[in-house]
PDB file of C-alpha atoms in Angstrom:
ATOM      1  CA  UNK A 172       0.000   0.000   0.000  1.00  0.00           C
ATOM      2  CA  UNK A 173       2.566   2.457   0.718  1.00  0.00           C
ATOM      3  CA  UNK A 174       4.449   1.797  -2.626  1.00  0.00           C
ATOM      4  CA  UNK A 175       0.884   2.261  -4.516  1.00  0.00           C
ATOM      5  CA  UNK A 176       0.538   6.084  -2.166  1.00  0.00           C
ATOM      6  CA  UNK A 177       4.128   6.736  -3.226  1.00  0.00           C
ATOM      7  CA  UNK A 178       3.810   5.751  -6.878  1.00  0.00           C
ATOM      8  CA  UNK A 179       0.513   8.440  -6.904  1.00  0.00           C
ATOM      9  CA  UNK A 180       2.297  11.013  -5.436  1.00  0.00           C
ATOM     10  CA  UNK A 181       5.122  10.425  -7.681  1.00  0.00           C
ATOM     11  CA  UNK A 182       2.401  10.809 -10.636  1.00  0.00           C
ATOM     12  CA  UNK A 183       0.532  12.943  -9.211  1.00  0.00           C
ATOM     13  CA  UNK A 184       3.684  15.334  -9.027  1.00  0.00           C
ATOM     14  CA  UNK A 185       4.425  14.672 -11.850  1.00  0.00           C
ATOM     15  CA  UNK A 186       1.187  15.969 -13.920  1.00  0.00           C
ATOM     16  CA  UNK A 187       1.393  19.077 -11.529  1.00  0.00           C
ATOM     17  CA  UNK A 188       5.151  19.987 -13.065  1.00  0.00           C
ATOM     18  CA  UNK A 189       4.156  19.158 -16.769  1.00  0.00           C
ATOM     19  CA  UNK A 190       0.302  21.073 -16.184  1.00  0.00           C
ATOM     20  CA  UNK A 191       2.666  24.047 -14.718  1.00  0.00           C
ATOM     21  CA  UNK A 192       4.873  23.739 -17.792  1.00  0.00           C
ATOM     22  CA  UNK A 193       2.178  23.995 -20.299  1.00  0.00           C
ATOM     23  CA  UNK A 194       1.022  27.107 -17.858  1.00  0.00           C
ATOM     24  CA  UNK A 195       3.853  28.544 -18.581  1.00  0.00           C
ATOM     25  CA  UNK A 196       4.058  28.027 -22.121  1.00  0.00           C
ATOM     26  CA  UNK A 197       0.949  29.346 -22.393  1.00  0.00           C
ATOM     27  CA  UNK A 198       1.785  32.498 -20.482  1.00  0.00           C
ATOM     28  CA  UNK A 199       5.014  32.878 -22.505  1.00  0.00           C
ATOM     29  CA  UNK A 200       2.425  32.706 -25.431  1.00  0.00           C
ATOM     30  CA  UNK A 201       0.387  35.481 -24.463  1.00  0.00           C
ATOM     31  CA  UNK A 202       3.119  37.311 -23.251  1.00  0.00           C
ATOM     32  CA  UNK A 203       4.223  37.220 -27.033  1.00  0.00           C
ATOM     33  CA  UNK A 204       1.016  37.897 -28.336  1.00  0.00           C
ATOM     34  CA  UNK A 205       0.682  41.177 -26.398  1.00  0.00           C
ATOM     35  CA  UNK A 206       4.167  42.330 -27.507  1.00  0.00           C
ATOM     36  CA  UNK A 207       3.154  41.957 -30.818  1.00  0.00           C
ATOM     37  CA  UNK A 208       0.077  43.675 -30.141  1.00  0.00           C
ATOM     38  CA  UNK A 209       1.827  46.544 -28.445  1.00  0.00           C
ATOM     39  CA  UNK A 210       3.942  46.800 -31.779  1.00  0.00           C
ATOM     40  CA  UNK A 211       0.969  47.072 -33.749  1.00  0.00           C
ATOM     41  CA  UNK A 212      -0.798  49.179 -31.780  1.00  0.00           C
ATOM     42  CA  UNK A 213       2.466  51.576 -32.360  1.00  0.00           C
ATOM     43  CA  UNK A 214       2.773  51.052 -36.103  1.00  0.00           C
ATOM     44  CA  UNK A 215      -1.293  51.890 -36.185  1.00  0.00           C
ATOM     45  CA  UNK A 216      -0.427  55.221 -33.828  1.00  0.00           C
ATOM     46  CA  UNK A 217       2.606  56.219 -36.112  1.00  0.00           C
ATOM     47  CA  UNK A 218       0.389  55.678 -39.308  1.00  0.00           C
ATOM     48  CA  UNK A 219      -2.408  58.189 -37.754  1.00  0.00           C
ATOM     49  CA  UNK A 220       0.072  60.878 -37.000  1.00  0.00           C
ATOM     50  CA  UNK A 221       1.536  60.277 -40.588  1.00  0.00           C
ATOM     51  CA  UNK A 222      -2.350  61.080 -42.208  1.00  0.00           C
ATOM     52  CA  UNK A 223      -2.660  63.939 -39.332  1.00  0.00           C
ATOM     53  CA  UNK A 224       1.198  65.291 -41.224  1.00  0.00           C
ATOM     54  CA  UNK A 225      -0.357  64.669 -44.678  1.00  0.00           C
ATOM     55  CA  UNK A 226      -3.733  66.607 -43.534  1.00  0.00           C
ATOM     56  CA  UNK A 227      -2.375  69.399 -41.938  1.00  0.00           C
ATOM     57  CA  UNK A 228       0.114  69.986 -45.403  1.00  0.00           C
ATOM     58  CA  UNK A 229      -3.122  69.604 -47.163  1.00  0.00           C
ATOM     59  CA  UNK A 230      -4.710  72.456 -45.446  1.00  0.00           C
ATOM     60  CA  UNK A 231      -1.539  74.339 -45.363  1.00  0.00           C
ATOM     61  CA  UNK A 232      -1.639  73.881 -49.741  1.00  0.00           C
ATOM     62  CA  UNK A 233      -5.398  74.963 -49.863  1.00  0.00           C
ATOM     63  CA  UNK A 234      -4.894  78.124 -47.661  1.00  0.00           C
ATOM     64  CA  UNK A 235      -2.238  79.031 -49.786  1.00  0.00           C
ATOM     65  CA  UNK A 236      -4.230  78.532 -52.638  1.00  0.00           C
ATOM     66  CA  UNK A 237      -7.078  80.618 -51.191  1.00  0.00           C
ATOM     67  CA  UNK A 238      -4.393  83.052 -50.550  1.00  0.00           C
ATOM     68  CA  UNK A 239      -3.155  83.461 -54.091  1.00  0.00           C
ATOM     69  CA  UNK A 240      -6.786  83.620 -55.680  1.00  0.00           C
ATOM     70  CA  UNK A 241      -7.727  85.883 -53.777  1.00  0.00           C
ATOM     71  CA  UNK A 242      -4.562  88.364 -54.718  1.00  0.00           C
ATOM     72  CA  UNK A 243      -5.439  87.103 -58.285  1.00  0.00           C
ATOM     73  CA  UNK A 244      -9.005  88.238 -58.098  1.00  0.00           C
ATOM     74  CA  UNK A 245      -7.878  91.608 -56.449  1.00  0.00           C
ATOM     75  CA  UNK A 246      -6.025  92.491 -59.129  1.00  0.00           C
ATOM     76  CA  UNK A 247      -8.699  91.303 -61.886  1.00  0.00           C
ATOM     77  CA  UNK A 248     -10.705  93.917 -60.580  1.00  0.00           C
TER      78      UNK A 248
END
């Protein structure tokens, strides 16, 4: 009897380490997937403030051109 208790234990141990490897595997995992995450959430950031750059030159362009007709038109008339 006490070789069957020790044998379970032994077992028993035993799933516990390889259940706490795959827990850790699995954290690693996620750990992993929230880096990448992060990274995208970065490249999506850097991609806004790129189309925020591009709109601001855009309105910059159109004031100017505002600007020039309306020098144009002043001296039309």
């Amino acid at each position: 009897i006490k070789s069957v208790t020790i044998i379970l234990k032994t077992l028993n141990t035993t799933v516990n380490i390889t259940e706490k490897i795959k827990l850790e595997i699995e954290k690693i995992k996620l750990n992993i997937k929230r880096v990448k995450l992060n990274i995208e959430k970065k490249k999506v950031t850097v991609k806004k403030k790129k189309i925020i750059i591009k709109k601001i030159k855009l309105n910059i362009k159109n004031i100017k051109l505002a600007i020039l007709r309306l020098i144009n038109n002043y001296y039309e008339n």
